[in-house]
XYZ file of N, CA and C in Angstrom:
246
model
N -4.991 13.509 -4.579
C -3.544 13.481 -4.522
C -3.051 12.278 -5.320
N -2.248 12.375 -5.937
C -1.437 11.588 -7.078
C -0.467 10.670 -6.098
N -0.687 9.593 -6.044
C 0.525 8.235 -5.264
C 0.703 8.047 -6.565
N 2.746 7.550 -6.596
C 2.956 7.220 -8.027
C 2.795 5.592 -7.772
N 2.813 5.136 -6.442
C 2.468 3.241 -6.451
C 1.740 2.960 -5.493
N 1.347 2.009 -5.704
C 0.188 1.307 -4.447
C 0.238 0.034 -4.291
N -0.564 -0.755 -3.245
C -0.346 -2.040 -3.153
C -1.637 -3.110 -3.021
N -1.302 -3.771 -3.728
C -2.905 -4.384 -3.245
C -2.620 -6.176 -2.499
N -3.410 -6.410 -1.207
C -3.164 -7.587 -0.877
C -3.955 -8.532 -1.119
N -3.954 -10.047 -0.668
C -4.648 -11.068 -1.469
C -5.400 -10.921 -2.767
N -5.915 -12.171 -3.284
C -6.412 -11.739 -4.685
C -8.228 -11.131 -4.309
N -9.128 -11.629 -3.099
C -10.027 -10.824 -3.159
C -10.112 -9.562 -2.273
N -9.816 -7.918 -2.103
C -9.444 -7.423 -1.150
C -11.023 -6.598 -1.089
N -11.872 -7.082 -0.967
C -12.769 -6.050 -0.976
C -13.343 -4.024 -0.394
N -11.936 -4.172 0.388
C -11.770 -2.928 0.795
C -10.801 -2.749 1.944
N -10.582 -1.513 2.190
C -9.979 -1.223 3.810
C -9.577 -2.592 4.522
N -8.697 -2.845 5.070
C -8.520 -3.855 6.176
C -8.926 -2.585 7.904
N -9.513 -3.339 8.417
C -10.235 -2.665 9.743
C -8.856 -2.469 10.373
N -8.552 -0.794 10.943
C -7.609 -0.163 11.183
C -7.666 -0.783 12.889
N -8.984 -1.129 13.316
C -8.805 -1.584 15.116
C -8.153 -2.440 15.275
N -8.001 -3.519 14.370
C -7.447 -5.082 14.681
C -5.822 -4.512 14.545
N -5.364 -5.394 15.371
C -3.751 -5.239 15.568
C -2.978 -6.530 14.867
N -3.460 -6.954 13.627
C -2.400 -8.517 13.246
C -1.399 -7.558 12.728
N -0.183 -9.015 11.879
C 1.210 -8.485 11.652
C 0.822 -7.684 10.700
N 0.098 -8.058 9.874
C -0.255 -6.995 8.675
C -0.270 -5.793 8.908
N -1.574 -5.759 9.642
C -1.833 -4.660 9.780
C -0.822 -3.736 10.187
N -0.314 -4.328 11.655
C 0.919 -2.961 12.296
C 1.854 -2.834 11.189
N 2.351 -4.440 10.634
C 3.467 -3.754 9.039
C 3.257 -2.369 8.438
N 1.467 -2.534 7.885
C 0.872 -1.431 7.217
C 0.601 0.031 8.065
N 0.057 0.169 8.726
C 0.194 1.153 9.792
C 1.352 1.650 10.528
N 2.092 1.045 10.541
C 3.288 1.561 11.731
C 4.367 2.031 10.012
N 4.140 1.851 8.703
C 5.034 2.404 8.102
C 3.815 3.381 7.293
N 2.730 4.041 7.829
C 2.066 5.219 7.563
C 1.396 4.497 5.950
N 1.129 3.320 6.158
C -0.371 3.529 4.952
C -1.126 3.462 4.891
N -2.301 3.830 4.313
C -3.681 4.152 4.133
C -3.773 3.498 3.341
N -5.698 3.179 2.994
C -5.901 2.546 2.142
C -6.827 3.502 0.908
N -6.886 3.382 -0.318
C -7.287 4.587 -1.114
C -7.813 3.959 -2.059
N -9.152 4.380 -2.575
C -10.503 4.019 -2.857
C -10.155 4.101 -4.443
N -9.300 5.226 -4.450
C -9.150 5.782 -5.848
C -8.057 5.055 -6.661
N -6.881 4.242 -6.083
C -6.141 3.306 -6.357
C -6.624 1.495 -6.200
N -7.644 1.730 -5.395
C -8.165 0.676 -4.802
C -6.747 -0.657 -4.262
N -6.529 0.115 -3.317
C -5.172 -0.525 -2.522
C -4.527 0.428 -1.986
N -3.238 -0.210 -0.978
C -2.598 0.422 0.286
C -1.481 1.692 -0.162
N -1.662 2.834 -0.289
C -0.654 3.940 -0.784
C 0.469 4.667 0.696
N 1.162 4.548 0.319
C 2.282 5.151 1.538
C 1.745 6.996 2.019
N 2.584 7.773 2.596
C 2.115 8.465 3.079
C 2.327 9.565 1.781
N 1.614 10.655 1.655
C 1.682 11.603 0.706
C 2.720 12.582 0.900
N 3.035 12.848 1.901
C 3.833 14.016 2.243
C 5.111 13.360 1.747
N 5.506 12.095 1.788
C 6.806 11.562 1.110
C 7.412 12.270 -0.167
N 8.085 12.328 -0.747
C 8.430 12.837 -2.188
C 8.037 11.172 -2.948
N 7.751 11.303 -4.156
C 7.424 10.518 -5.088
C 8.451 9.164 -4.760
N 9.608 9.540 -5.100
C 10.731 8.625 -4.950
C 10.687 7.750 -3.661
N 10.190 8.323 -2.388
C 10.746 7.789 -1.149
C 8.866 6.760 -0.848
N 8.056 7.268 -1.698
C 6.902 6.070 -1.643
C 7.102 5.430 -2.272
N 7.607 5.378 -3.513
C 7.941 3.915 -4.623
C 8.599 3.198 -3.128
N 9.890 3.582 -3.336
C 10.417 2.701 -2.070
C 9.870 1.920 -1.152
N 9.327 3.018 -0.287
C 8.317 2.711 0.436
C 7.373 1.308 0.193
N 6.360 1.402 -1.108
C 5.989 0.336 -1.286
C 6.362 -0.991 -2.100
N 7.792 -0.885 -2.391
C 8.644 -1.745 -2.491
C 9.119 -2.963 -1.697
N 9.225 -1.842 -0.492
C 9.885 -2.683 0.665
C 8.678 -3.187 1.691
N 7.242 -2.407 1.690
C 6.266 -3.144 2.031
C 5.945 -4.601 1.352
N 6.066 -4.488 0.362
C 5.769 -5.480 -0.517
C 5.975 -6.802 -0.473
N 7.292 -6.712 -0.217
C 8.625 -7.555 0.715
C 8.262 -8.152 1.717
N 7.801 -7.087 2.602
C 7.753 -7.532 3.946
C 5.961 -8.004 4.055
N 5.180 -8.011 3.226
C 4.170 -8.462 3.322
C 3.939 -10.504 2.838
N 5.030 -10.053 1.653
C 5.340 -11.478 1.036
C 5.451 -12.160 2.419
N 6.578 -11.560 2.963
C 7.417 -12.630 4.021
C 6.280 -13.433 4.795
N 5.373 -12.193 5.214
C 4.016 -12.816 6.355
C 3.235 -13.805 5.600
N 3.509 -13.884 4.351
C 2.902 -15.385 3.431
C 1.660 -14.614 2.926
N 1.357 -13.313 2.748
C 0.343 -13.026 1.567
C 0.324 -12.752 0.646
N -0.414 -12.962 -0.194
C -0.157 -12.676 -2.066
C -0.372 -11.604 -1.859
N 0.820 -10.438 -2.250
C 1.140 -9.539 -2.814
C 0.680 -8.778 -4.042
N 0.553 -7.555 -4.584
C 1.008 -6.947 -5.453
C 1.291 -5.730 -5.733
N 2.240 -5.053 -6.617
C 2.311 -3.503 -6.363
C 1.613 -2.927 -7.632
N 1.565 -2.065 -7.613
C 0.985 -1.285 -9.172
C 2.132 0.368 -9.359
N 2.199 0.803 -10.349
C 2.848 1.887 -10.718
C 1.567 2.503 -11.088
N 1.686 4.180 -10.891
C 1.036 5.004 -11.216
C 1.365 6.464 -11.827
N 1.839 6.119 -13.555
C 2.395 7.236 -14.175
C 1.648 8.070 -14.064
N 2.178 9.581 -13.745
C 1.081 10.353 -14.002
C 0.838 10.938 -15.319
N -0.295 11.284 -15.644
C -0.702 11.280 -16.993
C -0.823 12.796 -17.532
N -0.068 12.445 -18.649
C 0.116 13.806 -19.569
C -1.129 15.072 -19.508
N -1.511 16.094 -19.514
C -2.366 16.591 -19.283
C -2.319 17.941 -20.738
């Protein structure tokens, strides 16, 4: 499935953050439906969204991840001409 953005946190993220632990992060990330995706390598919003309403989506995560004091970043994901 095609996410048009994703997010990636601190600069070393070596994978998944463990879905059991309950910090702010995490519920931030979970309680607004994201997963983490192997194929973006970082946090993608939920798929069923329309394109438009996950940009958003990880816009305003982005935001709210800054706030908790972690280095941030988002990525765009054009999809590619075929």
């Amino acid at each position: 499935m095609h996410h048009p953005a994703s997010i990636r946190i601190g600069l070393h993220t070596p994978g998944p953050l463990d879905r059991t632990s309950k910090t702010s992060l995490q519920r931030l990330l979970w309680g607004r439906g994201f997963t983490y995706s192997p194929r973006y390598n970082g946090y993608v919003a939920p798929g069923v969204l329309a394109a438009e309403q996950q940009v958003l989506l990880v816009h305003e995560a982005v935001h709210a991840v800054a706030a908790l004091g972690y280095p941030v970043a988002h990525f765009h994901h054009p999809v590619a001409d075929g």
